[in-house]
Amino acid sequence: AAVTPRTRLIATSHVLWTTGRRLDVARLRAESGVPVLVDGAQSAGAIDVTGVAAHVDFYTVSAQKWLCAPEPTGALYVRDPERLRVAQPSYLSQQGYEPSGAFAPREGAARFDSGWIGAPTLAGLVAALGTHPEWRYARAAEAAARCRELLAPLVEVVTPPGHSTLVSFRPPGDPSELVASLHERGVVVRELPGRNLVRASCGWWTSEGDLDRLVAGVAASG
């Protein structure tokens, strides 16, 4: 879709969850001149996003994915905090649940509370952030590149090289059957419905043995 004078915000993914392609969101922001909100579900924790986040307006983090934090934890980076100012909140805390369905707001400023804070999950997030080694991005990229290299003779790899830690490929047979077969071998991959694709996710924790089991399972299915 084209950006028009009516466009107020562009919302897009940094890394596409289907093909693993990485979008140049910093360039999108610079050339469009429109505020950009980036979904970092498949990028934050998998690749270094520090430089990119500094050039967009909003960047969301799904911490339960590549950061290995508890569900449902996450974060929102806002380059200009003043952009969070709204004329009217979209969420109001109510005083109680009425059988009739009537809404009774809480007294005073408490009516603007966003609910309870899950301290245990936030503690888990903090702990997870402290467990990632400095070499995590290099190792994850290395694992993804090796995965591509091993799969290339067997299937059609659709993820562009060097884009992300996702490796999506098109198997010669039925994707769902391959996913089930690999699961029996202790390999967890995901079928991408409607696309005839299977997706492998490579993190800094992915070992050579993991990749060998994946490739052996794919080869056996063909």
Short mmCIF file of C-alpha atoms in Angstrom, two decimals, residues 13-207:
data_model
loop_
_atom_site.label_atom_id
_atom_site.label_comp_id
_atom_site.label_asym_id
_atom_site.label_seq_id
_atom_site.Cartn_x
_atom_site.Cartn_y
_atom_site.Cartn_z
CA SER A 13 7.32 -6.04 11.19
CA HIS A 14 11.08 -5.78 11.39
CA VAL A 15 11.46 -9.45 10.45
CA LEU A 16 8.59 -11.17 8.64
CA TRP A 17 7.45 -14.23 10.57
CA THR A 18 6.74 -16.09 7.34
CA THR A 19 9.79 -15.71 5.11
CA GLY A 20 12.26 -14.36 7.66
CA ARG A 21 12.99 -11.35 5.46
CA ARG A 22 14.31 -8.31 7.33
CA LEU A 23 12.78 -4.98 6.33
CA ASP A 24 14.78 -1.75 6.22
CA VAL A 25 12.50 0.07 8.64
CA ALA A 26 14.98 2.89 9.26
CA ARG A 27 14.97 3.70 5.55
CA LEU A 28 11.17 3.45 5.50
CA ARG A 29 10.98 6.05 8.25
CA ALA A 30 13.48 8.37 6.57
CA GLU A 31 11.89 8.25 3.12
CA SER A 32 8.23 8.30 4.16
CA GLY A 33 8.45 11.03 6.77
CA VAL A 34 5.64 9.22 8.61
CA PRO A 35 5.88 7.83 12.16
CA VAL A 36 6.73 4.12 12.09
CA LEU A 37 5.72 1.46 14.61
CA VAL A 38 7.83 -1.69 14.33
CA ASP A 39 6.84 -5.14 15.55
CA GLY A 40 10.05 -6.68 16.86
CA ALA A 41 8.63 -10.11 17.73
CA GLN A 42 11.05 -11.97 15.45
CA SER A 43 14.00 -9.60 15.79
CA ALA A 44 14.52 -8.38 19.36
CA GLY A 45 16.79 -10.88 21.05
CA ALA A 46 17.62 -12.63 17.77
CA ILE A 47 19.50 -9.85 15.98
CA ASP A 48 20.97 -6.57 17.19
CA VAL A 49 18.22 -3.95 16.87
CA THR A 50 19.86 -1.13 18.82
CA GLY A 51 20.73 1.03 15.83
CA VAL A 52 17.41 0.42 14.10
CA ALA A 53 15.23 1.22 17.10
CA ALA A 54 16.90 4.61 17.41
CA HIS A 55 15.62 5.59 13.94
CA VAL A 56 11.95 4.61 14.27
CA ASP A 57 9.25 6.04 16.49
CA PHE A 58 7.95 2.96 18.26
CA TYR A 59 9.48 -0.50 18.65
CA THR A 60 7.66 -3.37 20.34
CA VAL A 61 9.33 -6.36 21.99
CA SER A 62 7.73 -9.76 22.58
CA ALA A 63 10.02 -10.90 25.38
CA GLN A 64 8.71 -14.46 25.58
CA LYS A 65 10.20 -15.27 22.18
CA TRP A 66 13.92 -14.72 21.50
CA LEU A 67 14.59 -13.19 24.92
CA CYS A 68 13.30 -16.39 26.59
CA ALA A 69 11.33 -14.45 29.20
CA PRO A 70 8.01 -15.55 30.76
CA GLU A 71 4.71 -15.00 29.02
CA PRO A 72 3.20 -12.46 28.72
CA THR A 73 6.09 -10.02 29.07
CA GLY A 74 7.25 -7.43 26.60
CA ALA A 75 8.24 -3.83 26.13
CA LEU A 76 7.51 -0.75 24.05
CA TYR A 77 10.33 1.59 23.07
CA VAL A 78 9.20 5.15 22.32
CA ARG A 79 11.73 7.52 20.79
CA ASP A 80 9.72 10.60 21.77
CA PRO A 81 7.75 9.99 25.00
CA GLU A 82 5.55 13.00 24.25
CA ARG A 83 3.92 10.95 21.50
CA LEU A 84 2.27 8.86 24.21
CA ARG A 85 0.15 11.80 25.33
CA VAL A 86 -3.49 11.19 24.49
CA ALA A 87 -6.56 13.35 24.95
CA GLN A 88 -8.62 10.49 26.36
CA PRO A 89 -7.37 7.12 27.65
CA SER A 90 -8.71 4.08 25.80
CA TYR A 91 -8.78 2.01 28.99
CA LEU A 92 -10.61 2.87 32.20
CA SER A 93 -10.50 0.80 35.38
CA GLN A 94 -13.93 0.00 36.75
CA GLN A 95 -14.98 -0.25 40.38
CA GLY A 96 -16.62 -3.63 40.11
CA TYR A 97 -18.45 -6.07 37.91
CA GLU A 98 -22.20 -5.46 37.91
CA PRO A 99 -24.65 -8.27 36.99
CA SER A 100 -26.48 -5.82 34.75
CA GLY A 101 -23.32 -5.06 32.81
CA ALA A 102 -23.27 -1.45 34.00
CA PHE A 103 -19.91 0.29 34.15
CA ALA A 104 -18.95 1.99 37.40
CA PRO A 105 -15.57 3.75 37.20
CA ARG A 106 -13.28 3.77 40.21
CA GLU A 107 -12.90 6.92 42.28
CA GLY A 108 -10.26 9.53 41.49
CA ALA A 109 -7.14 8.83 39.45
CA ALA A 110 -7.46 5.10 40.18
CA ARG A 111 -9.94 4.92 37.33
CA PHE A 112 -6.99 5.29 34.94
CA ASP A 113 -5.07 2.34 36.35
CA SER A 114 -4.20 -0.25 33.72
CA GLY A 115 -4.70 -3.22 36.01
CA TRP A 116 -2.41 -5.27 38.22
CA ILE A 117 1.32 -5.64 37.71
CA GLY A 118 2.63 -9.20 37.47
CA ALA A 119 5.75 -8.84 39.62
CA PRO A 120 6.84 -12.52 39.26
CA THR A 121 6.77 -12.34 35.46
CA LEU A 122 8.66 -9.05 35.46
CA ALA A 123 11.28 -10.63 37.72
CA GLY A 124 11.54 -13.44 35.18
CA LEU A 125 12.03 -10.89 32.41
CA VAL A 126 14.85 -9.18 34.30
CA ALA A 127 16.50 -12.55 34.95
CA ALA A 128 16.20 -13.54 31.29
CA LEU A 129 17.81 -10.31 30.12
CA GLY A 130 20.85 -11.10 32.23
CA THR A 131 21.46 -14.59 30.85
CA HIS A 132 22.26 -13.82 27.21
CA PRO A 133 25.97 -14.02 26.30
CA GLU A 134 27.70 -11.20 24.42
CA TRP A 135 28.25 -13.47 21.41
CA ARG A 136 24.56 -14.36 21.07
CA TYR A 137 23.91 -12.50 17.80
CA ALA A 138 27.00 -13.83 16.06
CA ARG A 139 26.25 -17.39 17.12
CA ALA A 140 22.58 -17.18 16.09
CA ALA A 141 23.55 -15.82 12.66
CA GLU A 142 26.12 -18.59 12.30
CA ALA A 143 23.53 -21.25 13.16
CA ALA A 144 21.02 -19.83 10.67
CA ALA A 145 23.65 -19.71 7.91
CA ARG A 146 24.66 -23.29 8.62
CA CYS A 147 21.02 -24.36 8.60
CA ARG A 148 20.54 -22.77 5.17
CA GLU A 149 23.68 -24.44 3.87
CA LEU A 150 22.61 -27.90 5.01
CA LEU A 151 19.01 -27.59 3.79
CA ALA A 152 19.75 -26.04 0.39
CA PRO A 153 20.46 -29.36 -1.42
CA LEU A 154 17.22 -30.87 -0.11
CA VAL A 155 14.56 -28.14 -0.24
CA GLU A 156 13.84 -24.66 -1.57
CA VAL A 157 15.03 -22.18 1.05
CA VAL A 158 13.04 -18.94 0.73
CA THR A 159 14.63 -16.86 3.49
CA PRO A 160 17.22 -14.45 2.05
CA PRO A 161 20.74 -15.11 3.40
CA GLY A 162 21.83 -12.96 6.32
CA HIS A 163 18.39 -11.50 7.01
CA SER A 164 17.38 -13.18 10.27
CA THR A 165 17.59 -16.28 12.42
CA LEU A 166 14.48 -17.77 10.80
CA VAL A 167 14.96 -20.28 8.00
CA SER A 168 11.79 -20.91 5.99
CA PHE A 169 11.80 -23.56 3.31
CA ARG A 170 9.44 -25.29 0.90
CA PRO A 171 9.62 -29.10 1.22
CA PRO A 172 8.88 -31.39 -1.74
CA GLY A 173 6.11 -33.13 0.19
CA ASP A 174 3.33 -32.16 2.57
CA PRO A 175 4.54 -29.59 5.15
CA SER A 176 2.27 -30.86 7.93
CA GLU A 177 3.53 -34.42 7.50
CA LEU A 178 7.12 -33.21 7.63
CA VAL A 179 6.46 -31.23 10.81
CA ALA A 180 4.91 -34.30 12.45
CA SER A 181 7.78 -36.53 11.32
CA LEU A 182 10.40 -34.12 12.64
CA HIS A 183 8.54 -33.84 15.96
CA GLU A 184 8.93 -37.60 16.41
CA ARG A 185 12.68 -37.08 16.03
CA GLY A 186 12.70 -34.40 18.70
CA VAL A 187 12.88 -31.52 16.24
CA VAL A 188 10.30 -28.75 16.62
CA VAL A 189 9.60 -26.66 13.52
CA ARG A 190 6.50 -24.80 12.39
CA GLU A 191 4.26 -25.18 9.40
CA LEU A 192 3.20 -21.86 7.86
CA PRO A 193 -0.44 -22.46 6.87
CA GLY A 194 -1.46 -21.48 3.36
CA ARG A 195 2.11 -20.95 2.21
CA ASN A 196 3.38 -24.52 1.78
CA LEU A 197 6.35 -23.59 3.95
CA VAL A 198 8.07 -24.94 7.04
CA ARG A 199 10.01 -22.63 9.34
CA ALA A 200 13.01 -23.45 11.50
CA SER A 201 14.16 -21.01 14.17
CA CYS A 202 17.87 -20.85 15.02
CA GLY A 203 19.00 -19.23 18.26
CA TRP A 204 22.36 -18.87 19.97
CA TRP A 205 21.48 -22.07 21.83
CA THR A 206 21.06 -24.11 18.62
CA SER A 207 23.73 -26.81 18.42
#
